[in-house]
């Protein structure tokens, strides 16, 4: 069982949303990790680093540069949403199966993910597991960050 809190950063006028970037700081136990995700034509690129706390005071240089490339001023970024996840993980076949129970903005939802090096294979594994266990597979179509920001109080 892994408990984590995701803090999603955005500007008040949602400048980051207008780019292919997203920024979060994740707290797992007493450790913090900053992650910048960039959507490209080849898929998502993630820049992730362990940092000292939940602030943007010491953002790694390559993340700063990527934000500047899109004219995002770090000083304008602040926590716009928070999402807590309780995750259960298990090795399964050639990857890791993850079951997430998410809490955000007085909403609870669940996710099943299969982490492997092959997206098509991962999708087939999830579909098969859901079918075997009579679970209706309903893709959300939205990332955790999108759901948390969309359903903000």
Short mmCIF file of N, CA, C and O in Angstrom, two decimals, residues 38-140:
data_model
loop_
_atom_site.label_atom_id
_atom_site.label_comp_id
_atom_site.label_asym_id
_atom_site.label_seq_id
_atom_site.Cartn_x
_atom_site.Cartn_y
_atom_site.Cartn_z
N UNK A 38 5.75 16.38 -20.65
CA UNK A 38 5.59 17.05 -21.94
C UNK A 38 5.03 16.05 -22.94
O UNK A 38 5.60 14.99 -23.14
N UNK A 39 3.91 16.40 -23.56
CA UNK A 39 3.32 15.56 -24.59
C UNK A 39 3.97 15.93 -25.93
O UNK A 39 3.97 17.10 -26.31
N UNK A 40 4.53 14.95 -26.60
CA UNK A 40 5.16 15.16 -27.90
C UNK A 40 4.53 14.21 -28.91
O UNK A 40 3.73 13.35 -28.55
N UNK A 41 4.94 14.34 -30.16
CA UNK A 41 4.41 13.44 -31.19
C UNK A 41 4.86 11.99 -30.95
O UNK A 41 4.25 11.06 -31.46
N UNK A 42 5.92 11.81 -30.15
CA UNK A 42 6.42 10.46 -29.86
C UNK A 42 5.89 9.91 -28.55
O UNK A 42 6.26 8.83 -28.13
N UNK A 43 5.03 10.66 -27.87
CA UNK A 43 4.51 10.23 -26.57
C UNK A 43 4.87 11.24 -25.49
O UNK A 43 5.24 12.37 -25.79
N UNK A 44 4.79 10.81 -24.24
CA UNK A 44 5.09 11.70 -23.11
C UNK A 44 6.55 11.58 -22.71
O UNK A 44 7.09 10.50 -22.61
N UNK A 45 7.15 12.74 -22.46
CA UNK A 45 8.49 12.80 -21.89
C UNK A 45 8.33 13.31 -20.47
O UNK A 45 7.62 14.30 -20.24
N UNK A 46 8.95 12.62 -19.51
CA UNK A 46 8.85 13.04 -18.12
C UNK A 46 10.23 13.44 -17.59
O UNK A 46 11.20 12.73 -17.80
N UNK A 47 10.26 14.57 -16.91
CA UNK A 47 11.44 15.03 -16.21
C UNK A 47 11.09 14.94 -14.73
O UNK A 47 10.17 15.63 -14.28
N UNK A 48 11.78 14.08 -13.98
CA UNK A 48 11.42 13.89 -12.58
C UNK A 48 12.66 13.91 -11.69
O UNK A 48 13.68 13.32 -12.02
N UNK A 49 12.52 14.62 -10.56
CA UNK A 49 13.63 14.76 -9.61
C UNK A 49 13.10 14.72 -8.19
O UNK A 49 12.00 15.21 -7.92
N UNK A 50 13.91 14.19 -7.30
CA UNK A 50 13.59 14.31 -5.87
C UNK A 50 13.98 15.72 -5.44
O UNK A 50 15.04 16.23 -5.83
N UNK A 51 13.12 16.35 -4.66
CA UNK A 51 13.38 17.70 -4.16
C UNK A 51 13.15 17.73 -2.65
O UNK A 51 12.70 16.74 -2.07
N UNK A 52 13.46 18.86 -2.01
CA UNK A 52 13.42 18.95 -0.55
C UNK A 52 12.03 19.15 0.05
O UNK A 52 11.78 18.75 1.17
N UNK A 53 11.14 19.83 -0.67
CA UNK A 53 9.83 20.13 -0.10
C UNK A 53 8.84 20.43 -1.22
O UNK A 53 9.18 20.39 -2.39
N UNK A 54 7.63 20.77 -0.82
CA UNK A 54 6.56 21.03 -1.78
C UNK A 54 6.55 22.51 -2.17
O UNK A 54 5.61 23.22 -1.92
N UNK A 55 7.64 22.96 -2.76
CA UNK A 55 7.68 24.34 -3.24
C UNK A 55 8.46 24.40 -4.54
O UNK A 55 9.18 23.47 -4.90
N UNK A 56 8.30 25.50 -5.22
CA UNK A 56 9.01 25.69 -6.50
C UNK A 56 10.25 26.55 -6.31
O UNK A 56 10.71 27.19 -7.25
N UNK A 57 10.82 26.55 -5.10
CA UNK A 57 11.99 27.39 -4.82
C UNK A 57 13.26 26.91 -5.52
O UNK A 57 14.09 27.72 -5.91
N UNK A 58 13.42 25.60 -5.66
CA UNK A 58 14.64 25.06 -6.27
C UNK A 58 14.31 24.11 -7.41
O UNK A 58 14.67 22.94 -7.39
N UNK A 59 13.64 24.63 -8.41
CA UNK A 59 13.24 23.82 -9.56
C UNK A 59 14.49 23.47 -10.38
O UNK A 59 15.29 24.36 -10.70
N UNK A 60 14.68 22.19 -10.72
CA UNK A 60 15.84 21.81 -11.54
C UNK A 60 15.91 22.60 -12.85
O UNK A 60 14.88 22.98 -13.41
N UNK A 61 17.12 22.84 -13.30
CA UNK A 61 17.36 23.73 -14.45
C UNK A 61 16.66 23.29 -15.73
O UNK A 61 16.13 24.13 -16.45
N UNK A 62 16.64 21.98 -16.02
CA UNK A 62 16.00 21.58 -17.28
C UNK A 62 14.48 21.79 -17.23
O UNK A 62 13.86 22.11 -18.25
N UNK A 63 13.88 21.68 -16.05
CA UNK A 63 12.45 21.99 -15.92
C UNK A 63 12.23 23.49 -16.06
O UNK A 63 11.32 23.93 -16.77
N UNK A 64 13.10 24.29 -15.45
CA UNK A 64 13.00 25.75 -15.61
C UNK A 64 13.10 26.14 -17.07
O UNK A 64 12.31 26.95 -17.57
N UNK A 65 14.06 25.55 -17.77
CA UNK A 65 14.26 25.87 -19.19
C UNK A 65 13.04 25.50 -20.02
O UNK A 65 12.60 26.28 -20.86
N UNK A 66 12.48 24.32 -19.76
CA UNK A 66 11.32 23.87 -20.53
C UNK A 66 10.14 24.82 -20.28
O UNK A 66 9.44 25.20 -21.22
N UNK A 67 9.93 25.25 -19.04
CA UNK A 67 8.87 26.21 -18.74
C UNK A 67 9.12 27.54 -19.46
O UNK A 67 8.20 28.12 -20.03
N UNK A 68 10.38 28.00 -19.45
CA UNK A 68 10.71 29.26 -20.13
C UNK A 68 10.51 29.15 -21.64
O UNK A 68 10.10 30.12 -22.27
N UNK A 69 10.77 27.96 -22.21
CA UNK A 69 10.55 27.75 -23.65
C UNK A 69 9.10 28.06 -24.03
O UNK A 69 8.81 28.47 -25.15
N UNK A 70 8.18 27.83 -23.08
CA UNK A 70 6.76 28.08 -23.32
C UNK A 70 6.28 29.37 -22.65
O UNK A 70 5.09 29.58 -22.48
N UNK A 71 7.25 30.18 -22.24
CA UNK A 71 6.96 31.49 -21.62
C UNK A 71 6.09 31.37 -20.37
O UNK A 71 5.20 32.19 -20.12
N UNK A 72 6.39 30.34 -19.56
CA UNK A 72 5.71 30.15 -18.29
C UNK A 72 6.63 30.67 -17.19
O UNK A 72 7.75 30.20 -17.03
N UNK A 73 6.14 31.66 -16.46
CA UNK A 73 6.90 32.25 -15.37
C UNK A 73 6.66 31.43 -14.10
O UNK A 73 5.52 31.30 -13.65
N UNK A 74 7.73 30.89 -13.52
CA UNK A 74 7.61 30.05 -12.33
C UNK A 74 6.89 30.78 -11.20
O UNK A 74 6.13 30.18 -10.45
N UNK A 75 7.12 32.08 -11.09
CA UNK A 75 6.49 32.86 -10.02
C UNK A 75 4.95 32.88 -10.13
O UNK A 75 4.27 33.11 -9.15
N UNK A 76 4.44 32.66 -11.33
CA UNK A 76 2.98 32.66 -11.52
C UNK A 76 2.33 31.30 -11.19
O UNK A 76 1.12 31.22 -11.06
N UNK A 77 3.15 30.28 -11.05
CA UNK A 77 2.62 28.94 -10.79
C UNK A 77 2.30 28.77 -9.31
O UNK A 77 3.08 29.18 -8.45
N UNK A 78 1.15 28.18 -9.04
CA UNK A 78 0.80 27.85 -7.66
C UNK A 78 -0.05 26.60 -7.65
O UNK A 78 -0.57 26.17 -8.69
N UNK A 79 -0.21 26.01 -6.47
CA UNK A 79 -1.02 24.79 -6.37
C UNK A 79 -2.46 25.15 -6.69
O UNK A 79 -3.06 26.01 -6.06
N UNK A 80 -3.00 24.49 -7.72
CA UNK A 80 -4.38 24.72 -8.12
C UNK A 80 -5.28 23.54 -7.79
O UNK A 80 -6.50 23.66 -7.80
N UNK A 81 -4.67 22.38 -7.52
CA UNK A 81 -5.45 21.19 -7.17
C UNK A 81 -4.57 20.22 -6.41
O UNK A 81 -3.34 20.22 -6.56
N UNK A 82 -5.23 19.40 -5.60
CA UNK A 82 -4.54 18.40 -4.80
C UNK A 82 -5.32 17.10 -4.93
O UNK A 82 -6.55 17.11 -4.91
N UNK A 83 -4.59 15.99 -5.09
CA UNK A 83 -5.23 14.69 -5.24
C UNK A 83 -4.46 13.67 -4.42
O UNK A 83 -3.24 13.55 -4.55
N UNK A 84 -5.17 12.95 -3.57
CA UNK A 84 -4.55 11.90 -2.77
C UNK A 84 -4.87 10.56 -3.42
O UNK A 84 -6.00 10.33 -3.85
N UNK A 85 -3.86 9.69 -3.50
CA UNK A 85 -4.03 8.36 -4.06
C UNK A 85 -3.55 7.32 -3.06
O UNK A 85 -2.48 7.46 -2.49
N UNK A 86 -4.36 6.30 -2.87
CA UNK A 86 -3.92 5.10 -2.17
C UNK A 86 -3.74 4.05 -3.26
O UNK A 86 -4.70 3.71 -3.97
N UNK A 87 -2.50 3.59 -3.42
CA UNK A 87 -2.16 2.69 -4.53
C UNK A 87 -1.72 1.33 -3.99
O UNK A 87 -0.96 1.25 -3.04
N UNK A 88 -2.22 0.29 -4.65
CA UNK A 88 -1.76 -1.06 -4.39
C UNK A 88 -1.08 -1.55 -5.67
O UNK A 88 -1.63 -1.39 -6.76
N UNK A 89 0.11 -2.10 -5.53
CA UNK A 89 0.87 -2.58 -6.68
C UNK A 89 1.23 -4.05 -6.51
O UNK A 89 1.46 -4.51 -5.39
N UNK A 90 1.30 -4.76 -7.64
CA UNK A 90 1.75 -6.15 -7.62
C UNK A 90 2.41 -6.46 -8.97
O UNK A 90 1.95 -5.98 -10.02
N UNK A 91 3.47 -7.24 -8.92
CA UNK A 91 4.07 -7.74 -10.15
C UNK A 91 3.07 -8.69 -10.80
O UNK A 91 2.46 -9.52 -10.13
N UNK A 92 2.89 -8.52 -12.11
CA UNK A 92 1.95 -9.36 -12.83
C UNK A 92 2.48 -9.56 -14.24
O UNK A 92 2.71 -8.58 -14.97
N UNK A 93 2.71 -10.81 -14.61
CA UNK A 93 3.29 -11.16 -15.90
C UNK A 93 4.55 -10.33 -16.14
O UNK A 93 5.49 -10.42 -15.35
N UNK A 94 4.58 -9.50 -17.17
CA UNK A 94 5.80 -8.76 -17.51
C UNK A 94 5.75 -7.29 -17.08
O UNK A 94 6.45 -6.45 -17.65
N UNK A 95 4.92 -6.97 -16.09
CA UNK A 95 4.81 -5.58 -15.66
C UNK A 95 4.31 -5.48 -14.24
O UNK A 95 4.43 -6.42 -13.45
N UNK A 96 3.71 -4.35 -13.93
CA UNK A 96 3.18 -4.09 -12.60
C UNK A 96 1.74 -3.64 -12.74
O UNK A 96 1.43 -2.72 -13.50
N UNK A 97 0.86 -4.30 -12.00
CA UNK A 97 -0.55 -3.91 -11.98
C UNK A 97 -0.73 -2.93 -10.82
O UNK A 97 -0.20 -3.16 -9.73
N UNK A 98 -1.43 -1.83 -11.07
CA UNK A 98 -1.64 -0.80 -10.06
C UNK A 98 -3.13 -0.56 -9.91
O UNK A 98 -3.83 -0.35 -10.90
N UNK A 99 -3.59 -0.58 -8.66
CA UNK A 99 -4.98 -0.25 -8.35
C UNK A 99 -4.96 1.02 -7.51
O UNK A 99 -4.36 1.05 -6.44
N UNK A 100 -5.60 2.07 -8.00
CA UNK A 100 -5.59 3.38 -7.35
C UNK A 100 -6.97 3.76 -6.84
O UNK A 100 -7.96 3.60 -7.56
N UNK A 101 -7.01 4.27 -5.62
CA UNK A 101 -8.21 4.86 -5.05
C UNK A 101 -7.88 6.32 -4.86
O UNK A 101 -6.99 6.66 -4.07
N UNK A 102 -8.55 7.20 -5.61
CA UNK A 102 -8.22 8.63 -5.65
C UNK A 102 -9.26 9.46 -4.91
O UNK A 102 -10.46 9.18 -4.99
N UNK A 103 -8.78 10.52 -4.25
CA UNK A 103 -9.63 11.45 -3.51
C UNK A 103 -9.26 12.87 -3.91
O UNK A 103 -8.10 13.27 -3.79
N UNK A 104 -10.24 13.64 -4.40
CA UNK A 104 -9.99 15.04 -4.78
C UNK A 104 -11.32 15.78 -4.82
O UNK A 104 -12.32 15.27 -5.30
N UNK A 105 -11.31 17.00 -4.29
CA UNK A 105 -12.49 17.88 -4.37
C UNK A 105 -13.80 17.18 -3.99
O UNK A 105 -14.80 17.30 -4.69
N UNK A 106 -13.78 16.43 -2.89
CA UNK A 106 -14.96 15.69 -2.43
C UNK A 106 -15.44 14.63 -3.42
O UNK A 106 -16.61 14.28 -3.45
N UNK A 107 -14.54 14.15 -4.26
CA UNK A 107 -14.84 13.11 -5.24
C UNK A 107 -13.90 11.94 -4.96
O UNK A 107 -12.74 12.13 -4.60
N UNK A 108 -14.41 10.73 -5.12
CA UNK A 108 -13.59 9.53 -5.06
C UNK A 108 -13.73 8.80 -6.38
O UNK A 108 -14.83 8.70 -6.92
N UNK A 109 -12.62 8.30 -6.91
CA UNK A 109 -12.70 7.43 -8.07
C UNK A 109 -11.62 6.37 -7.98
O UNK A 109 -10.78 6.40 -7.08
N UNK A 110 -11.68 5.44 -8.90
CA UNK A 110 -10.75 4.31 -8.91
C UNK A 110 -10.14 4.17 -10.30
O UNK A 110 -10.78 4.48 -11.30
N UNK A 111 -8.92 3.66 -10.30
CA UNK A 111 -8.25 3.41 -11.58
C UNK A 111 -7.50 2.09 -11.50
O UNK A 111 -7.02 1.70 -10.44
N UNK A 112 -7.40 1.45 -12.63
CA UNK A 112 -6.54 0.29 -12.77
C UNK A 112 -5.55 0.63 -13.88
O UNK A 112 -5.94 1.17 -14.93
N UNK A 113 -4.28 0.40 -13.61
CA UNK A 113 -3.23 0.66 -14.60
C UNK A 113 -2.34 -0.57 -14.68
O UNK A 113 -2.19 -1.30 -13.70
N UNK A 114 -1.76 -0.76 -15.83
CA UNK A 114 -0.75 -1.80 -15.98
C UNK A 114 0.47 -1.14 -16.58
O UNK A 114 0.41 -0.55 -17.66
N UNK A 115 1.55 -1.19 -15.83
CA UNK A 115 2.78 -0.53 -16.27
C UNK A 115 3.71 -1.54 -16.91
O UNK A 115 4.11 -2.52 -16.29
N UNK A 116 4.02 -1.28 -18.18
CA UNK A 116 4.98 -2.10 -18.92
C UNK A 116 5.62 -1.20 -19.98
O UNK A 116 5.29 -0.03 -20.07
N UNK A 117 6.49 -1.77 -20.77
CA UNK A 117 7.16 -1.00 -21.81
C UNK A 117 6.35 -0.93 -23.10
O UNK A 117 6.78 -0.31 -24.06
N UNK A 118 5.18 -1.56 -23.13
CA UNK A 118 4.40 -1.65 -24.36
C UNK A 118 2.96 -1.24 -24.07
O UNK A 118 2.22 -1.97 -23.39
N UNK A 119 2.54 -0.10 -24.60
CA UNK A 119 1.21 0.43 -24.35
C UNK A 119 0.11 -0.52 -24.81
O UNK A 119 -0.86 -0.77 -24.10
N UNK A 120 0.24 -1.08 -26.01
CA UNK A 120 -0.78 -1.97 -26.57
C UNK A 120 -0.93 -3.21 -25.69
O UNK A 120 -2.04 -3.63 -25.35
N UNK A 121 0.20 -3.78 -25.28
CA UNK A 121 0.19 -4.95 -24.39
C UNK A 121 -0.48 -4.59 -23.06
O UNK A 121 -1.33 -5.33 -22.56
N UNK A 122 -0.12 -3.44 -22.49
CA UNK A 122 -0.70 -3.00 -21.21
C UNK A 122 -2.21 -2.87 -21.31
O UNK A 122 -2.95 -3.30 -20.43
N UNK A 123 -2.68 -2.28 -22.40
CA UNK A 123 -4.11 -2.10 -22.60
C UNK A 123 -4.82 -3.45 -22.67
O UNK A 123 -5.89 -3.64 -22.07
N UNK A 124 -4.24 -4.42 -23.38
CA UNK A 124 -4.84 -5.76 -23.49
C UNK A 124 -4.90 -6.45 -22.14
O UNK A 124 -5.89 -7.13 -21.82
N UNK A 125 -3.86 -6.28 -21.32
CA UNK A 125 -3.84 -6.90 -19.99
C UNK A 125 -4.98 -6.34 -19.13
O UNK A 125 -5.72 -7.08 -18.48
N UNK A 126 -5.14 -5.01 -19.14
CA UNK A 126 -6.22 -4.39 -18.35
C UNK A 126 -7.57 -4.86 -18.85
O UNK A 126 -8.45 -5.22 -18.04
N UNK A 127 -7.76 -4.87 -20.15
CA UNK A 127 -9.04 -5.32 -20.71
C UNK A 127 -9.35 -6.76 -20.30
O UNK A 127 -10.46 -7.10 -19.91
N UNK A 128 -8.34 -7.62 -20.37
CA UNK A 128 -8.52 -9.03 -20.01
C UNK A 128 -8.85 -9.18 -18.52
O UNK A 128 -9.76 -9.91 -18.15
N UNK A 129 -8.12 -8.47 -17.66
CA UNK A 129 -8.38 -8.55 -16.22
C UNK A 129 -9.79 -8.08 -15.87
O UNK A 129 -10.47 -8.69 -15.04
N UNK A 130 -10.22 -7.02 -16.50
CA UNK A 130 -11.57 -6.51 -16.24
C UNK A 130 -12.62 -7.51 -16.71
O UNK A 130 -13.60 -7.77 -16.00
N UNK A 131 -12.41 -8.10 -17.88
CA UNK A 131 -13.37 -9.07 -18.40
C UNK A 131 -13.46 -10.30 -17.49
O UNK A 131 -14.57 -10.74 -17.14
N UNK A 132 -12.32 -10.84 -17.08
CA UNK A 132 -12.29 -12.02 -16.22
C UNK A 132 -13.01 -11.75 -14.89
O UNK A 132 -13.68 -12.63 -14.35
N UNK A 133 -12.91 -10.52 -14.39
CA UNK A 133 -13.48 -10.18 -13.09
C UNK A 133 -14.81 -9.45 -13.17
O UNK A 133 -15.28 -8.88 -12.19
N UNK A 134 -15.42 -9.46 -14.36
CA UNK A 134 -16.73 -8.80 -14.58
C UNK A 134 -16.74 -7.35 -14.13
O UNK A 134 -17.67 -6.89 -13.47
N UNK A 135 -15.68 -6.63 -14.49
CA UNK A 135 -15.58 -5.20 -14.18
C UNK A 135 -15.82 -4.43 -15.48
O UNK A 135 -15.19 -4.71 -16.50
N UNK A 136 -16.76 -3.47 -15.42
CA UNK A 136 -16.99 -2.62 -16.59
C UNK A 136 -15.80 -1.67 -16.74
O UNK A 136 -15.52 -0.88 -15.84
N UNK A 137 -15.12 -1.77 -17.85
CA UNK A 137 -13.99 -0.89 -18.12
C UNK A 137 -14.52 0.40 -18.72
O UNK A 137 -15.14 0.40 -19.78
N UNK A 138 -14.29 1.50 -18.00
CA UNK A 138 -14.76 2.81 -18.45
C UNK A 138 -13.59 3.77 -18.46
O UNK A 138 -13.31 4.41 -17.45
N UNK A 139 -12.89 3.85 -19.59
CA UNK A 139 -11.77 4.80 -19.63
C UNK A 139 -12.24 6.21 -19.32
O UNK A 139 -13.26 6.67 -19.84
N UNK A 140 -11.53 6.89 -18.43
CA UNK A 140 -11.94 8.24 -18.03
C UNK A 140 -11.66 9.25 -19.14
O UNK A 140 -12.37 10.23 -19.26
#
